PDB file of C-alpha atoms in Angstrom:
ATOM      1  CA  UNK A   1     -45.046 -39.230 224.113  1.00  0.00           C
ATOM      2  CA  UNK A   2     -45.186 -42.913 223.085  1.00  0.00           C
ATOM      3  CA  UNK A   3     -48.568 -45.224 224.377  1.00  0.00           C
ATOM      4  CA  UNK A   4     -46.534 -47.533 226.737  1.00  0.00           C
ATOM      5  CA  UNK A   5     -48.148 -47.697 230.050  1.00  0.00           C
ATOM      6  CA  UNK A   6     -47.121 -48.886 233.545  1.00  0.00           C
ATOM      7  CA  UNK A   7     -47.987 -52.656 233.546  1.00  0.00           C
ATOM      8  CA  UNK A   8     -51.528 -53.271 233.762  1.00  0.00           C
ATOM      9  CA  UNK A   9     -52.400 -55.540 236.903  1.00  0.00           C
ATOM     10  CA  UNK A  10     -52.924 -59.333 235.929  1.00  0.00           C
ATOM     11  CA  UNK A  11     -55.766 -59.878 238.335  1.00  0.00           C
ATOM     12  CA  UNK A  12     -58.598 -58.319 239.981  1.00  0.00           C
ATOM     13  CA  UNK A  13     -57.468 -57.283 243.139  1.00  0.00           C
ATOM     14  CA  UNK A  14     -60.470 -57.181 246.014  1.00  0.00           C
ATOM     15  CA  UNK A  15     -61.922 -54.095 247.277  1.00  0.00           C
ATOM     16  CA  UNK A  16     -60.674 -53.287 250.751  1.00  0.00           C
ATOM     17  CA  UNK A  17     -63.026 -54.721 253.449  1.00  0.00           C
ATOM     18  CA  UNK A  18     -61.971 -51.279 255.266  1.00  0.00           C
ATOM     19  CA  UNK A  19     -63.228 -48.926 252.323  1.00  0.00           C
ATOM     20  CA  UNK A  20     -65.946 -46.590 253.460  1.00  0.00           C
ATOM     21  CA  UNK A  21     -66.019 -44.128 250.899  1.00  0.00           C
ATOM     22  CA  UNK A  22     -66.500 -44.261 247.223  1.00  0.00           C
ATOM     23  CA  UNK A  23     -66.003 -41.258 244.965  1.00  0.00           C
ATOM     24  CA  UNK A  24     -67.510 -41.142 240.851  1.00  0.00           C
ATOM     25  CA  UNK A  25     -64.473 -39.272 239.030  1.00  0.00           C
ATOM     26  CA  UNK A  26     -64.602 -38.999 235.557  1.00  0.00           C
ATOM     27  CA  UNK A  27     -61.298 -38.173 233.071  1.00  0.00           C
ATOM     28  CA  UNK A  28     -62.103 -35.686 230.521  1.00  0.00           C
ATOM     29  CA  UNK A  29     -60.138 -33.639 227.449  1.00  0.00           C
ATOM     30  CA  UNK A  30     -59.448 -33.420 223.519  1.00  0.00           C
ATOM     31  CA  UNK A  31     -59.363 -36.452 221.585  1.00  0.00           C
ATOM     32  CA  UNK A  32     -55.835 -38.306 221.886  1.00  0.00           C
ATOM     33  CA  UNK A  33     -54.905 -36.582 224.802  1.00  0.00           C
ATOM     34  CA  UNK A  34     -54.017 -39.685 226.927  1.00  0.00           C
ATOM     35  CA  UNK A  35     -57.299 -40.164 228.692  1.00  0.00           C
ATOM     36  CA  UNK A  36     -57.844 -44.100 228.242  1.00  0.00           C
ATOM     37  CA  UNK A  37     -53.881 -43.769 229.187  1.00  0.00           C
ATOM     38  CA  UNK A  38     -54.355 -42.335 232.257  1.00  0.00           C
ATOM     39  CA  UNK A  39     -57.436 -44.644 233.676  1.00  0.00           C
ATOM     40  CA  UNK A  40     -55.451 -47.930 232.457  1.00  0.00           C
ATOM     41  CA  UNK A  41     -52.110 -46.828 234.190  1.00  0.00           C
ATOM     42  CA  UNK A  42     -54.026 -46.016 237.767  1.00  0.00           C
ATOM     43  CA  UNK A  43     -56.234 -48.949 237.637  1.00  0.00           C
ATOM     44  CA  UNK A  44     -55.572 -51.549 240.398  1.00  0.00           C
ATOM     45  CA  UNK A  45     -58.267 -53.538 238.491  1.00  0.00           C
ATOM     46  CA  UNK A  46     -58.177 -54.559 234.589  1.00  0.00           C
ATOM     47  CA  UNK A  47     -59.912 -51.295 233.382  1.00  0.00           C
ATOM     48  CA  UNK A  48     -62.917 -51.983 231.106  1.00  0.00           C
ATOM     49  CA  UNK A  49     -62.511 -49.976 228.037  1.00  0.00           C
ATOM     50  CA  UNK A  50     -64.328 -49.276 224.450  1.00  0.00           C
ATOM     51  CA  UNK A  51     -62.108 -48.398 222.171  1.00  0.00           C
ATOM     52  CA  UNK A  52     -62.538 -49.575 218.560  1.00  0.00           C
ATOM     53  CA  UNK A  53     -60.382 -48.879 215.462  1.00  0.00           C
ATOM     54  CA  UNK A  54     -61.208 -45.914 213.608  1.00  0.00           C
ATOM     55  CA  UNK A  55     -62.491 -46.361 210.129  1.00  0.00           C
ATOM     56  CA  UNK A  56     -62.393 -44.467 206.750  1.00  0.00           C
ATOM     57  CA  UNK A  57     -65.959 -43.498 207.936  1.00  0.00           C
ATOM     58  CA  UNK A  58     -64.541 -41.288 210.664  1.00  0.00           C
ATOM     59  CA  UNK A  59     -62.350 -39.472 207.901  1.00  0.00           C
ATOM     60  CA  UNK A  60     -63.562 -35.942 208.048  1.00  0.00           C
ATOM     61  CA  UNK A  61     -65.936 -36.485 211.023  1.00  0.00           C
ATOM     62  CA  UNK A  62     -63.391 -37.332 213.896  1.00  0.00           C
ATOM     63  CA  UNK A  63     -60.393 -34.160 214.295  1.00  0.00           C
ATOM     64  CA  UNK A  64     -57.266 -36.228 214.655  1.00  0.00           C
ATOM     65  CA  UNK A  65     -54.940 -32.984 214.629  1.00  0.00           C
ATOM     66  CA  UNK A  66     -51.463 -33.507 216.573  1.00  0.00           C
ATOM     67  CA  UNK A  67     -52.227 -37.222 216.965  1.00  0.00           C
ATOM     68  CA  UNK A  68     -52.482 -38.714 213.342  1.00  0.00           C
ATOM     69  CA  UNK A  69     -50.627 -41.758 214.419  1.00  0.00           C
ATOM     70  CA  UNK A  70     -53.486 -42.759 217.079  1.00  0.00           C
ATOM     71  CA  UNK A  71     -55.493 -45.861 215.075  1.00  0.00           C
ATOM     72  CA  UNK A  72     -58.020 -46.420 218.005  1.00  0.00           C
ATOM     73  CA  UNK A  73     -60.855 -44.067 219.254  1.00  0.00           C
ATOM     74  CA  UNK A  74     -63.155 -44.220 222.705  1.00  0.00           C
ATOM     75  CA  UNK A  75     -66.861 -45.256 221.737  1.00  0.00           C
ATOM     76  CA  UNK A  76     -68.371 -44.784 225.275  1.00  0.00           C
ATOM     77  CA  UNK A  77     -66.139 -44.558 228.280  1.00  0.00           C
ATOM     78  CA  UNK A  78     -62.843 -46.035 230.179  1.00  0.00           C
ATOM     79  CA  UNK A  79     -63.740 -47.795 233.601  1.00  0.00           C
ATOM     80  CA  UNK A  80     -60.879 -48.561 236.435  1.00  0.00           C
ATOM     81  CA  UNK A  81     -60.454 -48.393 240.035  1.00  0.00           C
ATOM     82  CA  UNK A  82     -57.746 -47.209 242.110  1.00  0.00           C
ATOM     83  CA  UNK A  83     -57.898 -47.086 246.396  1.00  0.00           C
ATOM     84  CA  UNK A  84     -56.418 -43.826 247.761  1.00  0.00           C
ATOM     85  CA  UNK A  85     -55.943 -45.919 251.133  1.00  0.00           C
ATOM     86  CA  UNK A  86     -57.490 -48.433 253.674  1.00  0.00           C
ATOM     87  CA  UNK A  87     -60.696 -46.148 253.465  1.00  0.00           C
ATOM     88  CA  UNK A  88     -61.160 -44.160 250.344  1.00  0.00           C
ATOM     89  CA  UNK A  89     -62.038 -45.733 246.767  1.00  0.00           C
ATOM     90  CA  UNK A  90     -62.167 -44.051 243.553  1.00  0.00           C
ATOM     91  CA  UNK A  91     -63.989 -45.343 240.278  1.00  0.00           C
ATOM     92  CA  UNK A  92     -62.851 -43.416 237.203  1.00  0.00           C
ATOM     93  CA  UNK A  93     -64.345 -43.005 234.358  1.00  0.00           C
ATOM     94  CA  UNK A  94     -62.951 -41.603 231.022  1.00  0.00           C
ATOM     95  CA  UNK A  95     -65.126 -39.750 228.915  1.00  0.00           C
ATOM     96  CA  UNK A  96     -64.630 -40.282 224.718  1.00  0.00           C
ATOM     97  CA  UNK A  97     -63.060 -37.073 223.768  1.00  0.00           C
ATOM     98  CA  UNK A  98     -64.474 -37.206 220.087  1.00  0.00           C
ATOM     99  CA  UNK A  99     -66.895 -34.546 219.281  1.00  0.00           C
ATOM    100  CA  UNK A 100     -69.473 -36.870 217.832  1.00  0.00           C
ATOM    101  CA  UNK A 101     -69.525 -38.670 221.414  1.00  0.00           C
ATOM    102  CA  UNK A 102     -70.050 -35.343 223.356  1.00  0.00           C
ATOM    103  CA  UNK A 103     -73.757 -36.237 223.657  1.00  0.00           C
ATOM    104  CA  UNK A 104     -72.344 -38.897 226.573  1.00  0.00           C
ATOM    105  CA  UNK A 105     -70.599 -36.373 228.880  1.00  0.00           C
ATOM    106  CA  UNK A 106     -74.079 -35.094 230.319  1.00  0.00           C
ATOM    107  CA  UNK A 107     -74.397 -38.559 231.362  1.00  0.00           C
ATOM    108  CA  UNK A 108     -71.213 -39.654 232.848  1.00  0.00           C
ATOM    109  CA  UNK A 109     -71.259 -36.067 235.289  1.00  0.00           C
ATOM    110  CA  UNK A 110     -74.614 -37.609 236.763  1.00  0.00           C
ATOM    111  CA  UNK A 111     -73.625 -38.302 240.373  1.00  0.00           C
ATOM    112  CA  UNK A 112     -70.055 -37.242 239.758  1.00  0.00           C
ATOM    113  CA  UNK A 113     -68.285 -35.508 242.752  1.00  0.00           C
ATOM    114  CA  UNK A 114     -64.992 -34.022 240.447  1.00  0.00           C
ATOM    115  CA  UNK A 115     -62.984 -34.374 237.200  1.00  0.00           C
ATOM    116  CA  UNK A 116     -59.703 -34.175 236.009  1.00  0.00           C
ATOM    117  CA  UNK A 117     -59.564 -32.558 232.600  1.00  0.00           C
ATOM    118  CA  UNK A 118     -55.954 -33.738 230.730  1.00  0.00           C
ATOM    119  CA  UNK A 119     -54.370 -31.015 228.555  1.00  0.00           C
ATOM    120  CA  UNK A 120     -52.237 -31.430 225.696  1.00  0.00           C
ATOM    121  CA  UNK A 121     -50.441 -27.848 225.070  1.00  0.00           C
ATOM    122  CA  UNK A 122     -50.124 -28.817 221.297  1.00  0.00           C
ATOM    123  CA  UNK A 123     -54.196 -28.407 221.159  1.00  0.00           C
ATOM    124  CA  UNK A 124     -54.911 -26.103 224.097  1.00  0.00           C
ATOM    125  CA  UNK A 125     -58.142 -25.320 222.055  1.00  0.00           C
ATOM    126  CA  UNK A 126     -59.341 -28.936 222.536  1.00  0.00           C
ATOM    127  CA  UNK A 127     -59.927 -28.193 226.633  1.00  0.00           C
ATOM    128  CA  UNK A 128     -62.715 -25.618 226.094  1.00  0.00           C
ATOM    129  CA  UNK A 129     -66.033 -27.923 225.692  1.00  0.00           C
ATOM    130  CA  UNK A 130     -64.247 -29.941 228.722  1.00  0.00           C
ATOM    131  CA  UNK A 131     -63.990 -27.079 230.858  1.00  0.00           C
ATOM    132  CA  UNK A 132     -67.281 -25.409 229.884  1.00  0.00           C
ATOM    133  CA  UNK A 133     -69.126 -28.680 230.509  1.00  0.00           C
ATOM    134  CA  UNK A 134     -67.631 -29.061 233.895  1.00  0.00           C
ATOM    135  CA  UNK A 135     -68.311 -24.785 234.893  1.00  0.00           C
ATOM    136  CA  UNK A 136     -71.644 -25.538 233.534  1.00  0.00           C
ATOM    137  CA  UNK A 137     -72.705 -28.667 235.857  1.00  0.00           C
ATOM    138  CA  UNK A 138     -70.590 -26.941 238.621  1.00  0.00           C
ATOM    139  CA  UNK A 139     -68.276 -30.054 238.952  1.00  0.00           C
ATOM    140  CA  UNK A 140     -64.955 -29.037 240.936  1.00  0.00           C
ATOM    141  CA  UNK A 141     -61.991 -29.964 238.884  1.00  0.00           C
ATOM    142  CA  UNK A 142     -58.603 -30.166 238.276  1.00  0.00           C
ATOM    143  CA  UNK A 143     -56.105 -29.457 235.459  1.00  0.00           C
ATOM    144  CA  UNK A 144     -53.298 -32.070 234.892  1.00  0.00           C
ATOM    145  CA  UNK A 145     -50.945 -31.182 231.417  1.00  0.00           C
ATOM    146  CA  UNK A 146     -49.925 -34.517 230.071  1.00  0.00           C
ATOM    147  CA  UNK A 147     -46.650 -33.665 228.766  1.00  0.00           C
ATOM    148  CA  UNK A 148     -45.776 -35.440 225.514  1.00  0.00           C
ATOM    149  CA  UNK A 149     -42.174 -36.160 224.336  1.00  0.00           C
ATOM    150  CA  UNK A 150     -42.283 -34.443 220.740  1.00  0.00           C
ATOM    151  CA  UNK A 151     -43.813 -31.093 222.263  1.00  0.00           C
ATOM    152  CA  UNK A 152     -41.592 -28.697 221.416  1.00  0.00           C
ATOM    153  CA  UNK A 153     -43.244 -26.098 223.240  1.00  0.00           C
ATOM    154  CA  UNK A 154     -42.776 -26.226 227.135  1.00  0.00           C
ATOM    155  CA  UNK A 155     -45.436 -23.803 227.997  1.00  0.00           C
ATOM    156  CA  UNK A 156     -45.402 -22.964 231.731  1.00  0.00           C
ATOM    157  CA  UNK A 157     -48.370 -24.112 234.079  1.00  0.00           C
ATOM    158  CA  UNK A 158     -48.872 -20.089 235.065  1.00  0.00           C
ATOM    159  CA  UNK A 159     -48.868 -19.403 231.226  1.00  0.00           C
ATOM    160  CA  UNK A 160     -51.516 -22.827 230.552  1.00  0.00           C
ATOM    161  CA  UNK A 161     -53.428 -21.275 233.155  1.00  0.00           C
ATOM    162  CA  UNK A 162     -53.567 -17.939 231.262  1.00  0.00           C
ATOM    163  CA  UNK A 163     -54.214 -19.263 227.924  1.00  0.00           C
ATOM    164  CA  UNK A 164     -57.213 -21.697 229.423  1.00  0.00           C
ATOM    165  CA  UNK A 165     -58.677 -18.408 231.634  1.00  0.00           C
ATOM    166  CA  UNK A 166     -58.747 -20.680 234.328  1.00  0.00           C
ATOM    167  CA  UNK A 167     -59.338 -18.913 238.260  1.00  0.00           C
ATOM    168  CA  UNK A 168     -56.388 -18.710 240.687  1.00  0.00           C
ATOM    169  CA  UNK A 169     -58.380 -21.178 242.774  1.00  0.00           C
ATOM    170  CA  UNK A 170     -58.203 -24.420 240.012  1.00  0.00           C
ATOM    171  CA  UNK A 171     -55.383 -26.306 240.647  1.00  0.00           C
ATOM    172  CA  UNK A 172     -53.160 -27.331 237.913  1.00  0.00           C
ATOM    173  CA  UNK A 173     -50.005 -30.254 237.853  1.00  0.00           C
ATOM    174  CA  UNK A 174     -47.699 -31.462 235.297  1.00  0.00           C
ATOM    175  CA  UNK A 175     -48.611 -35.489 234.776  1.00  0.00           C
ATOM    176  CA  UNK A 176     -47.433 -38.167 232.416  1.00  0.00           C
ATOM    177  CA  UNK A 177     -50.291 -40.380 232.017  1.00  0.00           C
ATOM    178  CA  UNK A 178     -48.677 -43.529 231.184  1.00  0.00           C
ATOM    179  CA  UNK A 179     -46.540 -43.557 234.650  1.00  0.00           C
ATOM    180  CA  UNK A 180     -49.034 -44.954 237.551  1.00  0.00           C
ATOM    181  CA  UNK A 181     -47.557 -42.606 240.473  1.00  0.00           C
ATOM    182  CA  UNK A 182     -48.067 -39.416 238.303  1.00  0.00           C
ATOM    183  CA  UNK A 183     -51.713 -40.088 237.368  1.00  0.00           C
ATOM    184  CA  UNK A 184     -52.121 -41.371 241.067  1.00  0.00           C
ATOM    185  CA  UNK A 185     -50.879 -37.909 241.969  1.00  0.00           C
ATOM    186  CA  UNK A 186     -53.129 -36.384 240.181  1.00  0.00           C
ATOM    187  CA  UNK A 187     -55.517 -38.083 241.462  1.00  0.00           C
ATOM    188  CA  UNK A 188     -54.398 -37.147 244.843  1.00  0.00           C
ATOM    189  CA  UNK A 189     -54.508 -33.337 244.169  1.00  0.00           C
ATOM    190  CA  UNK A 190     -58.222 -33.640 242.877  1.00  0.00           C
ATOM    191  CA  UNK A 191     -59.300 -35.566 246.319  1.00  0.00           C
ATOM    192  CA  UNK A 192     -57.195 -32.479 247.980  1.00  0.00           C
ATOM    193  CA  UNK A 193     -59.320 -30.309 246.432  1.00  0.00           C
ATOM    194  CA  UNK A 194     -62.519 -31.535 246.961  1.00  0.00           C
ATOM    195  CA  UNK A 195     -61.658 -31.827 250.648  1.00  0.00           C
ATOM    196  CA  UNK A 196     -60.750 -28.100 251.041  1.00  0.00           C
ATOM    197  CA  UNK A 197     -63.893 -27.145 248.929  1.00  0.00           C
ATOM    198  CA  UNK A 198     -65.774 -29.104 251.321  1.00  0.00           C
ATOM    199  CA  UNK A 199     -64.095 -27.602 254.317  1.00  0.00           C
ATOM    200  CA  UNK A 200     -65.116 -24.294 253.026  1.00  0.00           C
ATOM    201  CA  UNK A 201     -68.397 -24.989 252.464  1.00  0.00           C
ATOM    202  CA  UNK A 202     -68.921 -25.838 256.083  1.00  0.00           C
ATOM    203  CA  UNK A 203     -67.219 -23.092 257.193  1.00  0.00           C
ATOM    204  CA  UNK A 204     -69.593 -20.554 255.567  1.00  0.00           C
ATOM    205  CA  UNK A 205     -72.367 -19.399 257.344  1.00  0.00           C
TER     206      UNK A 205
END
């Protein structure tokens, strides 16, 4: 999967005058696994990002794995903004998938209302602290498996699902990060899910 995005917007557009609600979101998974990606290609404003170049220092600290051609690494988090509609605003925030920056994920779930964790099936292994973290603050979530071009592998969503031990009720899409109507999607299916969750909640006595 190559790192060319949909065009990134060349202003700030205004929030909607009509925009009542505001959901925190925040973009988690392994390191390379098209996180920053995925917040820049959504973004209807120029996402704030803070990525720096990774270093000889990081050699043997940072797990590059699959991605050894990646020269830039997330140092604190990915900041954009996308409206749903008239009414509904997100602000996304992606989490630095490094291990060494892990200590920041406690902090960025404060006051968040659901995730999306991004999958690459190369490193499948990579998901676990993501979906741990988010079972453990009892964050609703999503799946979304980024599909890159050079995986050889086209593991089925029913067998990701397996492999990940993830409950029937946890949805799961197919998304290329880098195309703005598939993370929008995505993005879609989370606010879906939150919706029905909070449908169900009322409805229990």
């Amino acid at each position: 999967m190559g790192s060319a995005t949909s065009e990134l917007p060349s202003h700030r557009t205004p929030l909607n005058d009509t925009a009542e609600t505001g959901l925190k979101i925040v973009v988690v998974g392994g390191f390379g696994v098209g996180k920053t990606t995925l917040v820049r290609s959504v973004s209807e404003i120029r996402p704030l990002n803070t990525e720096e170049v990774m270093t000889q220092a990081g050699v043997g600290v940072d797990e590059t794995g699959a991605v050894t051609s990646k020269t830039t690494t997330t140092v604190a988090f990915d900041f954009g903004r996308i409206s749903l509609n008239d009414r509904m605003v997100l602000y996304l925030f992606g989490a630095p998938g490094q291990e060494r920056f892990w200590f920041l994920w406690d902090r960025l779930f404060s006051g968040t209302l659901g995730a999306v964790v991004l999958v690459d099936t190369r490193r499948m292994d990579d998901s676990w602290y993501a979906i741990d973290r988010l079972e453990h603050h009892r964050t609703p979530f999503v799946v979304a498996v980024n599909r890159f071009d050079d995986d050889t592998d086209r593991y089925s969503l029913d067998e990701i699902r397996q492999a990940l031990a993830l409950p029937a009720h946890v949805p799961m899409v197919d998304c290329d990060a880098r195309v703005r109507h598939s993370g929008k999607d995505v993005l879609i299916t989370l606010v879906n899910h939150l919706h029905a969750l909070a449908i169900a909640e009322e409805a229990t006595p």
